Amino acid sequence: MTLEDFNALPEPSLDEQLAACLPVPRWVAAVRDGRPYAGWPGLEATASAAAAHLTEDELATALAGHPRIGERASGPNHNASASAREQAGVDPADAEAARALAEGNAAYEERFDRVFLIRAAGRSAPEILAELTRRLDNDDDAERAETVTQLREIALLRLRQVVS
């Protein structure tokens, strides 16, 4: 939709579109209530700022909407079409990459007690694996901050696809 359409969209419809980008009610409200936007830079700045700091509950809610890297989204909390587009660089037929991602995901979940999240769009399986391996060495605070950054990048990418 155009920015003009975005600015004019009724709240329930807009909230649904925004929640598909980042299912955090505070973020949805901040982006919605920032309307009207004169251009993408203003919308992007508002969306980015509102996603910069997430509470533990907001982080858990947002992560619930993301499948493991290398797995396909399913279930009511997942944005399956967006996840499939974003993970297009991960070939599910590549058994070695699938095995390495499954092992890395398991190690990450054991270490941090949450799903590994990365903006997968534009990244290959080897790039994702390298980041996963690097991030396993993060301390808890650094990894939480990195996860929030990745969620923000995904939200902005999805928002850009909504407003074209």
mmCIF file of C-alpha atoms in Angstrom:
data_model
loop_
_atom_site.group_PDB
_atom_site.id
_atom_site.type_symbol
_atom_site.label_atom_id
_atom_site.label_comp_id
_atom_site.label_asym_id
_atom_site.label_seq_id
_atom_site.Cartn_x
_atom_site.Cartn_y
_atom_site.Cartn_z
ATOM 1 C CA MET A 1 0.000 0.000 0.000
ATOM 2 C CA THR A 2 1.072 3.576 -0.444
ATOM 3 C CA LEU A 3 2.012 5.790 2.475
ATOM 4 C CA GLU A 4 -1.197 7.745 1.879
ATOM 5 C CA ASP A 5 -3.206 4.514 2.188
ATOM 6 C CA PHE A 6 -1.243 3.611 5.333
ATOM 7 C CA ASN A 7 -2.031 7.003 6.871
ATOM 8 C CA ALA A 8 -5.756 6.599 6.092
ATOM 9 C CA LEU A 9 -6.184 2.940 7.055
ATOM 10 C CA PRO A 10 -8.722 2.372 9.864
ATOM 11 C CA GLU A 11 -7.159 1.359 13.183
ATOM 12 C CA PRO A 12 -8.237 -2.312 13.262
ATOM 13 C CA SER A 13 -6.875 -2.957 9.765
ATOM 14 C CA LEU A 14 -3.702 -1.005 10.441
ATOM 15 C CA ASP A 15 -3.138 -2.760 13.761
ATOM 16 C CA GLU A 16 -3.373 -6.123 11.999
ATOM 17 C CA GLN A 17 -0.825 -5.047 9.378
ATOM 18 C CA LEU A 18 1.544 -3.692 12.030
ATOM 19 C CA ALA A 19 1.229 -6.720 14.321
ATOM 20 C CA ALA A 20 2.390 -8.872 11.401
ATOM 21 C CA CYS A 21 5.596 -6.803 11.426
ATOM 22 C CA LEU A 22 6.157 -6.905 15.193
ATOM 23 C CA PRO A 23 3.436 -8.336 17.463
ATOM 24 C CA VAL A 24 4.071 -5.957 20.339
ATOM 25 C CA PRO A 25 0.994 -3.854 21.224
ATOM 26 C CA ARG A 26 3.069 -0.898 22.472
ATOM 27 C CA TRP A 27 5.007 -0.821 19.181
ATOM 28 C CA VAL A 28 1.824 -1.129 17.117
ATOM 29 C CA ALA A 29 0.263 1.776 19.047
ATOM 30 C CA ALA A 30 3.362 3.970 18.728
ATOM 31 C CA VAL A 31 3.586 3.475 14.973
ATOM 32 C CA ARG A 32 -0.176 3.868 14.492
ATOM 33 C CA ASP A 33 -0.393 6.961 16.686
ATOM 34 C CA GLY A 34 2.512 8.615 14.860
ATOM 35 C CA ARG A 35 0.346 9.059 11.778
ATOM 36 C CA PRO A 36 0.173 10.872 9.490
ATOM 37 C CA TYR A 37 3.663 10.353 8.121
ATOM 38 C CA ALA A 38 5.010 12.672 5.433
ATOM 39 C CA GLY A 39 7.433 10.053 4.123
ATOM 40 C CA TRP A 40 9.173 6.745 4.764
ATOM 41 C CA PRO A 41 11.978 8.340 6.843
ATOM 42 C CA GLY A 42 9.520 9.538 9.497
ATOM 43 C CA LEU A 43 7.688 6.219 9.613
ATOM 44 C CA GLU A 44 10.973 4.325 9.788
ATOM 45 C CA ALA A 45 12.301 6.547 12.585
ATOM 46 C CA THR A 46 9.149 6.104 14.679
ATOM 47 C CA ALA A 47 9.050 2.334 14.118
ATOM 48 C CA SER A 48 12.755 1.940 14.850
ATOM 49 C CA ALA A 49 12.653 4.012 18.032
ATOM 50 C CA ALA A 50 9.587 2.165 19.337
ATOM 51 C CA ALA A 51 11.293 -1.205 18.763
ATOM 52 C CA ALA A 52 14.639 -0.216 20.272
ATOM 53 C CA HIS A 53 13.777 -1.297 23.813
ATOM 54 C CA LEU A 54 11.545 -4.285 24.502
ATOM 55 C CA THR A 55 10.460 -5.576 27.885
ATOM 56 C CA GLU A 56 10.956 -9.268 28.666
ATOM 57 C CA ASP A 57 7.266 -9.921 27.979
ATOM 58 C CA GLU A 58 7.418 -8.018 24.680
ATOM 59 C CA LEU A 59 10.532 -9.927 23.652
ATOM 60 C CA ALA A 60 8.881 -13.262 24.453
ATOM 61 C CA THR A 61 5.742 -12.279 22.530
ATOM 62 C CA ALA A 62 7.752 -11.176 19.510
ATOM 63 C CA LEU A 63 9.916 -14.305 19.493
ATOM 64 C CA ALA A 64 6.820 -16.518 19.654
ATOM 65 C CA GLY A 65 6.037 -15.332 16.130
ATOM 66 C CA HIS A 66 9.306 -16.583 14.650
ATOM 67 C CA PRO A 67 10.198 -20.142 13.677
ATOM 68 C CA ARG A 68 13.663 -21.540 14.179
ATOM 69 C CA ILE A 69 16.039 -20.680 11.357
ATOM 70 C CA GLY A 70 15.861 -23.504 8.842
ATOM 71 C CA GLU A 71 12.330 -24.491 9.857
ATOM 72 C CA ARG A 72 9.138 -23.391 8.179
ATOM 73 C CA ALA A 73 6.628 -21.332 10.107
ATOM 74 C CA SER A 74 3.379 -22.934 11.177
ATOM 75 C CA GLY A 75 0.712 -22.191 13.718
ATOM 76 C CA PRO A 76 -1.383 -19.136 14.534
ATOM 77 C CA ASN A 77 1.483 -17.033 15.938
ATOM 78 C CA HIS A 78 3.728 -17.304 12.887
ATOM 79 C CA ASN A 79 3.760 -15.041 9.853
ATOM 80 C CA ALA A 80 4.472 -17.954 7.504
ATOM 81 C CA SER A 81 4.719 -16.054 4.231
ATOM 82 C CA ALA A 82 7.072 -13.415 5.645
ATOM 83 C CA SER A 83 9.253 -16.042 7.331
ATOM 84 C CA ALA A 84 9.477 -18.064 4.114
ATOM 85 C CA ARG A 85 10.551 -14.969 2.136
ATOM 86 C CA GLU A 86 13.078 -13.963 4.777
ATOM 87 C CA GLN A 87 14.618 -17.440 4.983
ATOM 88 C CA ALA A 88 14.815 -17.896 1.210
ATOM 89 C CA GLY A 89 18.627 -18.084 1.423
ATOM 90 C CA VAL A 90 18.387 -21.249 3.528
ATOM 91 C CA ASP A 91 17.884 -24.214 1.202
ATOM 92 C CA PRO A 92 15.814 -26.866 3.028
ATOM 93 C CA ALA A 93 17.178 -29.482 0.601
ATOM 94 C CA ASP A 94 20.752 -28.865 1.826
ATOM 95 C CA ALA A 95 20.987 -31.647 4.408
ATOM 96 C CA GLU A 96 24.352 -30.518 5.787
ATOM 97 C CA ALA A 97 23.160 -26.943 6.345
ATOM 98 C CA ALA A 98 19.897 -28.208 7.855
ATOM 99 C CA ARG A 99 21.812 -30.433 10.279
ATOM 100 C CA ALA A 100 24.213 -27.636 11.246
ATOM 101 C CA LEU A 101 21.342 -25.194 11.768
ATOM 102 C CA ALA A 102 19.415 -27.710 13.878
ATOM 103 C CA GLU A 103 22.490 -28.321 16.042
ATOM 104 C CA GLY A 104 23.195 -24.599 16.307
ATOM 105 C CA ASN A 105 19.581 -23.821 17.174
ATOM 106 C CA ALA A 106 19.656 -26.474 19.916
ATOM 107 C CA ALA A 107 22.920 -25.125 21.355
ATOM 108 C CA TYR A 108 21.567 -21.570 21.279
ATOM 109 C CA GLU A 109 18.305 -22.535 22.974
ATOM 110 C CA GLU A 110 20.230 -24.452 25.628
ATOM 111 C CA ARG A 111 22.496 -21.435 26.211
ATOM 112 C CA PHE A 112 19.937 -18.592 26.083
ATOM 113 C CA ASP A 113 16.586 -20.348 26.646
ATOM 114 C CA ARG A 114 14.971 -18.775 23.571
ATOM 115 C CA VAL A 115 14.885 -19.235 19.818
ATOM 116 C CA PHE A 116 17.849 -17.903 17.819
ATOM 117 C CA LEU A 117 16.704 -14.905 15.816
ATOM 118 C CA ILE A 118 18.468 -13.176 12.971
ATOM 119 C CA ARG A 119 17.322 -11.050 10.079
ATOM 120 C CA ALA A 120 17.738 -13.880 7.588
ATOM 121 C CA ALA A 121 16.698 -11.871 4.526
ATOM 122 C CA GLY A 122 19.687 -11.491 2.229
ATOM 123 C CA ARG A 123 21.818 -13.954 4.183
ATOM 124 C CA SER A 124 22.935 -17.423 3.138
ATOM 125 C CA ALA A 125 22.944 -20.464 5.412
ATOM 126 C CA PRO A 126 26.742 -20.208 5.928
ATOM 127 C CA GLU A 127 26.403 -16.534 6.926
ATOM 128 C CA ILE A 128 23.606 -17.361 9.355
ATOM 129 C CA LEU A 129 25.612 -20.231 10.842
ATOM 130 C CA ALA A 130 28.640 -17.979 11.292
ATOM 131 C CA GLU A 131 26.499 -15.430 13.152
ATOM 132 C CA LEU A 132 24.877 -18.137 15.270
ATOM 133 C CA THR A 133 28.300 -19.481 16.239
ATOM 134 C CA ARG A 134 29.614 -15.989 17.033
ATOM 135 C CA ARG A 135 26.574 -15.106 19.115
ATOM 136 C CA LEU A 136 26.870 -18.249 21.245
ATOM 137 C CA ASP A 137 29.867 -16.507 22.858
ATOM 138 C CA ASN A 138 27.827 -13.428 23.828
ATOM 139 C CA ASP A 139 26.958 -12.858 27.460
ATOM 140 C CA ASP A 140 23.248 -12.728 28.291
ATOM 141 C CA ASP A 141 22.932 -8.935 28.138
ATOM 142 C CA ALA A 142 24.816 -8.613 24.852
ATOM 143 C CA GLU A 143 22.743 -11.368 23.277
ATOM 144 C CA ARG A 144 19.476 -9.877 24.476
ATOM 145 C CA ALA A 145 20.462 -6.546 22.921
ATOM 146 C CA GLU A 146 21.449 -8.276 19.695
ATOM 147 C CA THR A 147 18.134 -10.155 19.589
ATOM 148 C CA VAL A 148 16.206 -6.893 20.006
ATOM 149 C CA THR A 149 18.268 -5.342 17.194
ATOM 150 C CA GLN A 150 17.453 -8.284 14.932
ATOM 151 C CA LEU A 151 13.735 -8.026 15.775
ATOM 152 C CA ARG A 152 13.839 -4.323 14.945
ATOM 153 C CA GLU A 153 15.515 -5.033 11.596
ATOM 154 C CA ILE A 154 12.902 -7.688 10.766
ATOM 155 C CA ALA A 155 10.063 -5.353 11.773
ATOM 156 C CA LEU A 156 11.418 -2.564 9.572
ATOM 157 C CA LEU A 157 11.893 -4.949 6.656
ATOM 158 C CA ARG A 158 8.318 -6.185 7.001
ATOM 159 C CA LEU A 159 6.989 -2.651 7.431
ATOM 160 C CA ARG A 160 8.780 -1.621 4.239
ATOM 161 C CA GLN A 161 6.981 -4.459 2.456
ATOM 162 C CA VAL A 162 3.637 -3.204 3.796
ATOM 163 C CA VAL A 163 4.299 0.406 2.776
ATOM 164 C CA SER A 164 5.797 0.442 -0.680
#
